[in-house]
XYZ file of N, CA and C in Angstrom:
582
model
N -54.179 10.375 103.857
C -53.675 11.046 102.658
C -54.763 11.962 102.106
N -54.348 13.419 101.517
C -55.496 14.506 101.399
C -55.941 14.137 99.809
N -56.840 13.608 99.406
C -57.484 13.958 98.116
C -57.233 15.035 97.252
N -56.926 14.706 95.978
C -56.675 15.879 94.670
C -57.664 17.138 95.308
N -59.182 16.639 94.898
C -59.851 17.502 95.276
C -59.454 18.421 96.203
N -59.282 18.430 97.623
C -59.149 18.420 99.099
C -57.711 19.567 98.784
N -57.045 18.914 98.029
C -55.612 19.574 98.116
C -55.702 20.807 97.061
N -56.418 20.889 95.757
C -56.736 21.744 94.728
C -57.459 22.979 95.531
N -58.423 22.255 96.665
C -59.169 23.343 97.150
C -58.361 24.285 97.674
N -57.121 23.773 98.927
C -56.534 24.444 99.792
C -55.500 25.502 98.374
N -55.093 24.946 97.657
C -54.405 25.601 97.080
C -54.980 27.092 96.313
N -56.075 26.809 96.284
C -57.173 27.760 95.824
C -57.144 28.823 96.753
N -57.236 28.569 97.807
C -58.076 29.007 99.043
C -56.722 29.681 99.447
N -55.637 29.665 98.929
C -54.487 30.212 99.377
C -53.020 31.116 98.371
N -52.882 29.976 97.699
C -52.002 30.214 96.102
C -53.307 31.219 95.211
N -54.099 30.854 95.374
C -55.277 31.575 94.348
C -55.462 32.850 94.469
N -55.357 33.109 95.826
C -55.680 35.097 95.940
C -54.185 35.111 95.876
N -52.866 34.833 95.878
C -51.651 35.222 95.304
C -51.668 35.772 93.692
N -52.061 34.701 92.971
C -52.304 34.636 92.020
C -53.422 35.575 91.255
N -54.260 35.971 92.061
C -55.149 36.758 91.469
C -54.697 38.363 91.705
N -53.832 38.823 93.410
C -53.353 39.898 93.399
C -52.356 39.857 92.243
N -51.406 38.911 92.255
C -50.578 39.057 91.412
C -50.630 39.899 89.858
N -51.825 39.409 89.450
C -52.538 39.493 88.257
C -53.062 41.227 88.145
N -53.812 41.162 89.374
C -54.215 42.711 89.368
C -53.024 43.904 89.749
N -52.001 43.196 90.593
C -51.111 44.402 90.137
C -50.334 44.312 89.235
N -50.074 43.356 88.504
C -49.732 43.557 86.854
C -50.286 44.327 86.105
N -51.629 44.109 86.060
C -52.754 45.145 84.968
C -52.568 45.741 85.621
N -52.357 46.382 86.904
C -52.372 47.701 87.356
C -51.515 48.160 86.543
N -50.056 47.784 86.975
C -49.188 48.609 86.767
C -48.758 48.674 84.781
N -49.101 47.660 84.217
C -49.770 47.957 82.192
C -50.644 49.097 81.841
N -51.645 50.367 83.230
C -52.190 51.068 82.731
C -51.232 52.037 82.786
N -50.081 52.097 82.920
C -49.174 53.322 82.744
C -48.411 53.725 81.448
N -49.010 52.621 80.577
C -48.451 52.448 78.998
C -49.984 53.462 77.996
N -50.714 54.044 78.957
C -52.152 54.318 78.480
C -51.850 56.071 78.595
N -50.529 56.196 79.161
C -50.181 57.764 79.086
C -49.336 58.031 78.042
N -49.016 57.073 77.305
C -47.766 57.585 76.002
C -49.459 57.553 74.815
N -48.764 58.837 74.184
C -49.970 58.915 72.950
C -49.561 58.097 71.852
N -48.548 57.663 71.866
C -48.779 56.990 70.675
C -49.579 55.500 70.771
N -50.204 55.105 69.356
C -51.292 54.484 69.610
C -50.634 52.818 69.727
N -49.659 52.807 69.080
C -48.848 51.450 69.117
C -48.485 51.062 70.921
N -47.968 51.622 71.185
C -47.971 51.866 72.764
C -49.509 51.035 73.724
N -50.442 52.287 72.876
C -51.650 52.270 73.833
C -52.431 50.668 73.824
N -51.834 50.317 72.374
C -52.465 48.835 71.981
C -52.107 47.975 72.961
N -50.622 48.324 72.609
C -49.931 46.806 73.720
C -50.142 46.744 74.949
N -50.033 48.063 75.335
C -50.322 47.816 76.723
C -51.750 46.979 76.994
N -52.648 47.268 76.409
C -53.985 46.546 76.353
C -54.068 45.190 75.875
N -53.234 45.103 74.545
C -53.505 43.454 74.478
C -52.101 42.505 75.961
N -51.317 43.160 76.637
C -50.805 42.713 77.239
C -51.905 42.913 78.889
N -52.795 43.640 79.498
C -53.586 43.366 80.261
C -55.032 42.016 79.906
N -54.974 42.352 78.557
C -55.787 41.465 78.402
C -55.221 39.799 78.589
N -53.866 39.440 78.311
C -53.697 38.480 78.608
C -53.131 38.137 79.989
N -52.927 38.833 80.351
C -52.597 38.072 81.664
C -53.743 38.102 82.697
N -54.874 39.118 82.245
C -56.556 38.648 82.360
C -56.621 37.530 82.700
N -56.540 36.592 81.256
C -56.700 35.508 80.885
C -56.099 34.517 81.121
N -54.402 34.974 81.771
C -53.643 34.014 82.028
C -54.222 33.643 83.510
N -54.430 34.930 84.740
C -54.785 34.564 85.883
C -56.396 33.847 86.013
N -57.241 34.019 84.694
C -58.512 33.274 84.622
C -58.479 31.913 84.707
N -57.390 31.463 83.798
C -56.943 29.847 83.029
C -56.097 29.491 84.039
N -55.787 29.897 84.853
C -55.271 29.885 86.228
C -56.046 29.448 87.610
N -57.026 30.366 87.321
C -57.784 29.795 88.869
C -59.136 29.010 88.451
N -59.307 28.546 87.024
C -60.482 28.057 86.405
C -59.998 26.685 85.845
N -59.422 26.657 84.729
C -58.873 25.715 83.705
C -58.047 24.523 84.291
N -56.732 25.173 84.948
C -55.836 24.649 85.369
C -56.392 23.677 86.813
N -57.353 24.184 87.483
C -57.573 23.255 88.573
C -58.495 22.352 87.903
N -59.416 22.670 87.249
C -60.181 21.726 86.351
C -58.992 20.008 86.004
N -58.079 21.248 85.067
C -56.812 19.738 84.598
C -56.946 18.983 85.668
N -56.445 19.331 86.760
C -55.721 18.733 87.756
C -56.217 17.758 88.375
N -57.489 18.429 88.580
C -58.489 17.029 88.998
C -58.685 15.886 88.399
N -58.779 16.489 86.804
C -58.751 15.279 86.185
C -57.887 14.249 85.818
N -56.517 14.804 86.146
C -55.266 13.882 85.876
C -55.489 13.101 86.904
N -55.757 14.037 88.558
C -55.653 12.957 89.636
C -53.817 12.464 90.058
N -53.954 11.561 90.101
C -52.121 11.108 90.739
C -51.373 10.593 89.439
N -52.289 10.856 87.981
C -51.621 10.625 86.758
C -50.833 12.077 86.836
N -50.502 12.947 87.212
C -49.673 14.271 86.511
C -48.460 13.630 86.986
N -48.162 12.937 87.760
C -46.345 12.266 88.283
C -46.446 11.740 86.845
N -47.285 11.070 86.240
C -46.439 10.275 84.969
C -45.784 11.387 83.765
N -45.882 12.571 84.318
C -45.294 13.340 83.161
C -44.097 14.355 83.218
N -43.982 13.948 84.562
C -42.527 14.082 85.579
C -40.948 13.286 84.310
N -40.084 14.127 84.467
C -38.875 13.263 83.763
C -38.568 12.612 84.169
N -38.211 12.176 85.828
C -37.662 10.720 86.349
C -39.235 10.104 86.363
N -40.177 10.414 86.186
C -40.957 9.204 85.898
C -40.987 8.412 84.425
N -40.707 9.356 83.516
C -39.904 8.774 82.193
C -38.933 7.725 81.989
N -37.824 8.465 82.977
C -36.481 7.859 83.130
C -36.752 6.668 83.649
N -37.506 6.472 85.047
C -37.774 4.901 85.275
C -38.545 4.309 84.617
N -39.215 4.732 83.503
C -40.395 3.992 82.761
C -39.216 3.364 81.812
N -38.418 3.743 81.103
C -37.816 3.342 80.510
C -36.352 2.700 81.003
N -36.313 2.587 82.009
C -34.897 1.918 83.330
C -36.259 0.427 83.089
N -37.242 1.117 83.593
C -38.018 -0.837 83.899
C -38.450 -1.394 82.513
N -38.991 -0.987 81.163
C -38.607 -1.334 80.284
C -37.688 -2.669 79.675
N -36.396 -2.188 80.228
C -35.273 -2.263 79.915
C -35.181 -3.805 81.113
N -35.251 -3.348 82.180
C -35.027 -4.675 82.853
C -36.451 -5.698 82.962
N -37.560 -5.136 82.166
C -38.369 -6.389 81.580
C -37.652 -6.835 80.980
N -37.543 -6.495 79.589
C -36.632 -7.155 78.674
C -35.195 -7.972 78.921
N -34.677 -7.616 79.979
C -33.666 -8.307 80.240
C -34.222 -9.463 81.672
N -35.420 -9.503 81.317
C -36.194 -10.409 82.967
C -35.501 -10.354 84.225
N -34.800 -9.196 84.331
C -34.770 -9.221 86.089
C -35.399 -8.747 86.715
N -36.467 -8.476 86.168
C -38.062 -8.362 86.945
C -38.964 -8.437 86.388
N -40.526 -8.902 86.850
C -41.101 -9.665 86.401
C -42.275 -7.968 86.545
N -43.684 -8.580 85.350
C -44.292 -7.201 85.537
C -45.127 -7.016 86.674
N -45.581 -8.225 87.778
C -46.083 -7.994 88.462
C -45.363 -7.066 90.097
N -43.906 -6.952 89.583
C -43.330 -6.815 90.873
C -43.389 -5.034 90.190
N -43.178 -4.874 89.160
C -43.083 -3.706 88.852
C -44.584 -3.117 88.747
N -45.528 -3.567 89.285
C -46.549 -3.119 89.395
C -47.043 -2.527 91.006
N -46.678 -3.557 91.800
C -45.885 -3.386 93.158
C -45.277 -2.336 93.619
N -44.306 -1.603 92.586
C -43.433 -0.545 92.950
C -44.226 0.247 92.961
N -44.749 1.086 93.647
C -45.257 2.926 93.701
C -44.291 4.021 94.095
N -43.895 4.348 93.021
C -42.841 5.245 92.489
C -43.162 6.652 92.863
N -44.767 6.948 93.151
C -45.493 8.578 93.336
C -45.848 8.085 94.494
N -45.689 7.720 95.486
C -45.863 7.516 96.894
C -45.476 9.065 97.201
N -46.486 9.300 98.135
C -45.999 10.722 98.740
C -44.646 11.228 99.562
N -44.325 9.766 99.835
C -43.163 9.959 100.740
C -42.078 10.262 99.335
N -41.871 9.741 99.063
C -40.927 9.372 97.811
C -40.863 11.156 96.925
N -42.154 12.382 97.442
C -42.370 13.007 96.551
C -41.043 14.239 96.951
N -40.825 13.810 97.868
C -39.688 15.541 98.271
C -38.365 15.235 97.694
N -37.901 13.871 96.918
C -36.621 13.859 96.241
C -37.217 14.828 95.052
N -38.289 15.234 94.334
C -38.320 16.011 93.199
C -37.571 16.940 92.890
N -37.367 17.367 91.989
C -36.737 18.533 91.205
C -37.246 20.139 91.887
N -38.959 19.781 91.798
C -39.558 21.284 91.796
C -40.029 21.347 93.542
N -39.620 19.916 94.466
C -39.423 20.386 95.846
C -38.313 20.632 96.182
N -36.919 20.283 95.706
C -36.075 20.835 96.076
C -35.645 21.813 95.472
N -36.349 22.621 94.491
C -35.861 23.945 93.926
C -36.595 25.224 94.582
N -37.868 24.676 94.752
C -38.725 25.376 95.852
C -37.826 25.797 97.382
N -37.228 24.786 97.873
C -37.073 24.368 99.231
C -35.697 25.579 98.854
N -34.989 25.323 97.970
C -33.533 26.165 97.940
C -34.339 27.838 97.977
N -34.865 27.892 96.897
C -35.519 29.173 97.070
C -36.095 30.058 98.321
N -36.905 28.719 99.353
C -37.259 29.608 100.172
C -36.085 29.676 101.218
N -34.849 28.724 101.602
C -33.969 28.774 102.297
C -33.099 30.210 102.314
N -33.251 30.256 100.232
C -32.157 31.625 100.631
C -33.139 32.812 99.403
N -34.424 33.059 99.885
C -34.667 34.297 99.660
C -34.574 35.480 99.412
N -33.749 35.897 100.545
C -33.182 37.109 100.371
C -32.397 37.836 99.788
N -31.203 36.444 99.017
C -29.858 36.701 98.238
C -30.728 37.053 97.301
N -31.899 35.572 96.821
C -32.186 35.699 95.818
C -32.761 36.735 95.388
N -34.022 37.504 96.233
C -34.298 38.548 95.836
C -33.791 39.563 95.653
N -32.516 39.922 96.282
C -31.407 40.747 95.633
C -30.792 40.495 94.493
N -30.216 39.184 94.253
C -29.533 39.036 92.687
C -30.871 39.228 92.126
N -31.809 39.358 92.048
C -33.176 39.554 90.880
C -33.131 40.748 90.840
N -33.319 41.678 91.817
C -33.483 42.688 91.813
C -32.456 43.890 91.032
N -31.140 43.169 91.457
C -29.884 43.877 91.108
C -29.768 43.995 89.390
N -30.621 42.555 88.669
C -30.437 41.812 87.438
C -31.698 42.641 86.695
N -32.540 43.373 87.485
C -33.919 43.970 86.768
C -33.561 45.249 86.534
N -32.271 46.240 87.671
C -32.098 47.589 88.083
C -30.701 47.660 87.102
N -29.872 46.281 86.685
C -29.192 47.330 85.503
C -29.972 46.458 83.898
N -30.890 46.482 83.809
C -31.482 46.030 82.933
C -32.555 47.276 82.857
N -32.938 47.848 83.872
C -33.820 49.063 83.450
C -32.800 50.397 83.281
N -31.282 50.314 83.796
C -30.652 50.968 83.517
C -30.221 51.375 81.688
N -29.793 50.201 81.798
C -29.617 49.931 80.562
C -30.663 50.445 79.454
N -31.723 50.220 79.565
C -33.072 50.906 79.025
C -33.120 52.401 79.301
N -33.231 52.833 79.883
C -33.307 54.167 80.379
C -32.054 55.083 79.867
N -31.091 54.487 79.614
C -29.698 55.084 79.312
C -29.768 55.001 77.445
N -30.420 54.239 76.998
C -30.207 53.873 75.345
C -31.690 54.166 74.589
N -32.851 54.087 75.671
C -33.865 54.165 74.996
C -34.038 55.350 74.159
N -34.626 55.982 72.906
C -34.922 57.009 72.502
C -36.558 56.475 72.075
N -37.651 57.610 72.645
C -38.737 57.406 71.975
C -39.459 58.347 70.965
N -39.817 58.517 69.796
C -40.240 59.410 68.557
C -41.273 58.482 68.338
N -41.960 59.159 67.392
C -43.042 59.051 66.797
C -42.541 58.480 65.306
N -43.351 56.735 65.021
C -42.544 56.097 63.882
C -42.999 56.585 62.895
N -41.672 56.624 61.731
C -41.518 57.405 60.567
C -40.510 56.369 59.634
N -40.203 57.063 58.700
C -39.503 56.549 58.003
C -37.809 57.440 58.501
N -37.636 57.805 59.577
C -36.453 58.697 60.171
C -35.575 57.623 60.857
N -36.687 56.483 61.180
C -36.017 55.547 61.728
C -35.305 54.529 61.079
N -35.386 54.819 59.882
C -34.494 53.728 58.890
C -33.355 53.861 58.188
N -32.532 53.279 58.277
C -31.443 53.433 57.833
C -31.165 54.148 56.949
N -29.807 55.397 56.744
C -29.827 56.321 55.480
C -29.457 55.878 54.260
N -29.026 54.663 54.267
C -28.833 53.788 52.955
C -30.764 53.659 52.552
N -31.745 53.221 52.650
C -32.952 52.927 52.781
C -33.429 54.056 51.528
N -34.329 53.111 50.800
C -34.549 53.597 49.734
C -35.758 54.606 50.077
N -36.200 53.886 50.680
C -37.788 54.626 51.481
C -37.179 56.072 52.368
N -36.336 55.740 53.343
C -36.077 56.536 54.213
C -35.118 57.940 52.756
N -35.048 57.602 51.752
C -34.620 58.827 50.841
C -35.615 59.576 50.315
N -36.545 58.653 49.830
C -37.904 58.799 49.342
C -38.511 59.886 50.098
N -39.039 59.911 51.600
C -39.368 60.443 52.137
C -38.882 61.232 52.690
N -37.736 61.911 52.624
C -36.778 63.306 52.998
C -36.904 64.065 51.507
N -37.012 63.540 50.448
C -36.680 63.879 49.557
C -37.976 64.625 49.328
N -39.490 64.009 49.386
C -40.871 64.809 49.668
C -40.702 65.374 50.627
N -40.163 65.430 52.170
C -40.001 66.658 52.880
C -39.443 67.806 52.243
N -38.077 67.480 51.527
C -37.762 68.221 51.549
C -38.131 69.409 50.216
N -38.783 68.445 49.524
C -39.424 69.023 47.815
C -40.060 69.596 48.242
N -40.931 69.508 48.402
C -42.579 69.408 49.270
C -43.172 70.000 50.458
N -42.529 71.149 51.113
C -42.251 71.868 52.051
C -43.427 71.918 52.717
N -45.017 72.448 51.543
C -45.868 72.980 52.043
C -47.309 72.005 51.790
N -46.551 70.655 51.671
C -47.179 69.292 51.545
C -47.937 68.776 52.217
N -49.427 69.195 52.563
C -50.223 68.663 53.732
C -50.885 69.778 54.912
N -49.928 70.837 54.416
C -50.115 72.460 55.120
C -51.176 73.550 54.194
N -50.956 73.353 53.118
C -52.137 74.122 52.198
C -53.419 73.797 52.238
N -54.234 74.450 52.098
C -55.556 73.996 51.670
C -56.074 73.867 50.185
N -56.646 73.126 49.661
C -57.012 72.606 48.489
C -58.447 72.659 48.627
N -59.122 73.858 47.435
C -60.703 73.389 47.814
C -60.771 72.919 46.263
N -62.088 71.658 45.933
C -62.372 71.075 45.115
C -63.811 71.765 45.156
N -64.053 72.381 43.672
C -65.623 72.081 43.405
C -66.043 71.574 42.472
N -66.979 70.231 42.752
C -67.470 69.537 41.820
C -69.302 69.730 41.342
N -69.160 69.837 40.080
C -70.857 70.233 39.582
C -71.559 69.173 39.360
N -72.626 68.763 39.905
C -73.297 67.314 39.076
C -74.256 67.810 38.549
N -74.416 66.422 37.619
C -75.487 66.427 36.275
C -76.889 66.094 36.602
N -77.685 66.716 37.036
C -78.900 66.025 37.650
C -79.969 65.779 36.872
């Protein structure tokens, strides 16, 4: 049987440069939010490279750290390991089994591990790939449709608020008073008392 360690490594040594390309062509493709001038734009795109920075850091740093340290405790936080914690519970209390037999039982036996949830959701996934990556794909292409067809982008104002909007009157109302509002020059001269 391969050791936490042993097994964290391989996963490293394999899932880890997934995970790290993954990461870099994400931030890659977040520096294309660095061509819209507006500055709200330019932010997000940046605080959104910065985290997934951080997500693929806490990823190939943090997370194997955990892991080691749980050891063969992370099954106890599994839901059917719940579910039988509280199934044997239940038949302590009713003594049709005693605690030494239920100590006996090894429930995270490796064999026992491919009835899981996240091996057989894995296992469906890689069986049918290809659909799947088409229904994803199909589900991203009228979803960017959809975007592309409704989006409008301007520069935020008060234009964007509703014409009921007390503000959004306010400020048509100085456009429209106010024509040459910000366009003139104003010189100030001030004398001091020395």
């Amino acid at each position: 049987e391969q050791s936490v360690v042993s097994a964290i490594e391989t996963v490293l040594a394999t899932s880890g440069k997934t995970v790290f390309f993954s990461a870099c062509t994400v931030a890659l493709s977040l520096t294309g939010t660095f061509f819209f001038h507006e500055y709200y734009i330019y932010s997000m795109g940046l605080a959104m490279i910065l985290v997934v920075f951080f997500a693929a850091l806490s990823s190939l740093t943090i997370l194997p750290a955990i892991l080691i340290s749980l050891d063969h405790r992370i099954f106890w936080m599994s839901t059917e390991s719940f579910v039988n914690w509280i199934r044997n519970r239940m038949r302590l209390s009713r003594g049709s089994v005693s605690t030494a037999e239920l100590r006996t039982q090894d429930k995270h036996h490796p064999d026992t591990l491919s009835n899981g949830l996240w091996y057989r959701a894995s296992m469906f996934c890689m069986k049918y790939a290809i659909p799947l990556c088409a229904l994803i794909a199909a589900g991203l292409a009228g979803l960017l449709y959809v975007f592309v067809s409704e989006a409008e982008f301007g520069s935020p104002s008060a234009i964007i608020l509703p014409k009921s909007s007390k503000s959004r009157h306010a400020f048509e109302t100085a456009q429209n008073e106010f024509t040459s509002a910000g366009k003139s020059n104003l010189k100030v001269y001030l004398h001091t008392v020395e």
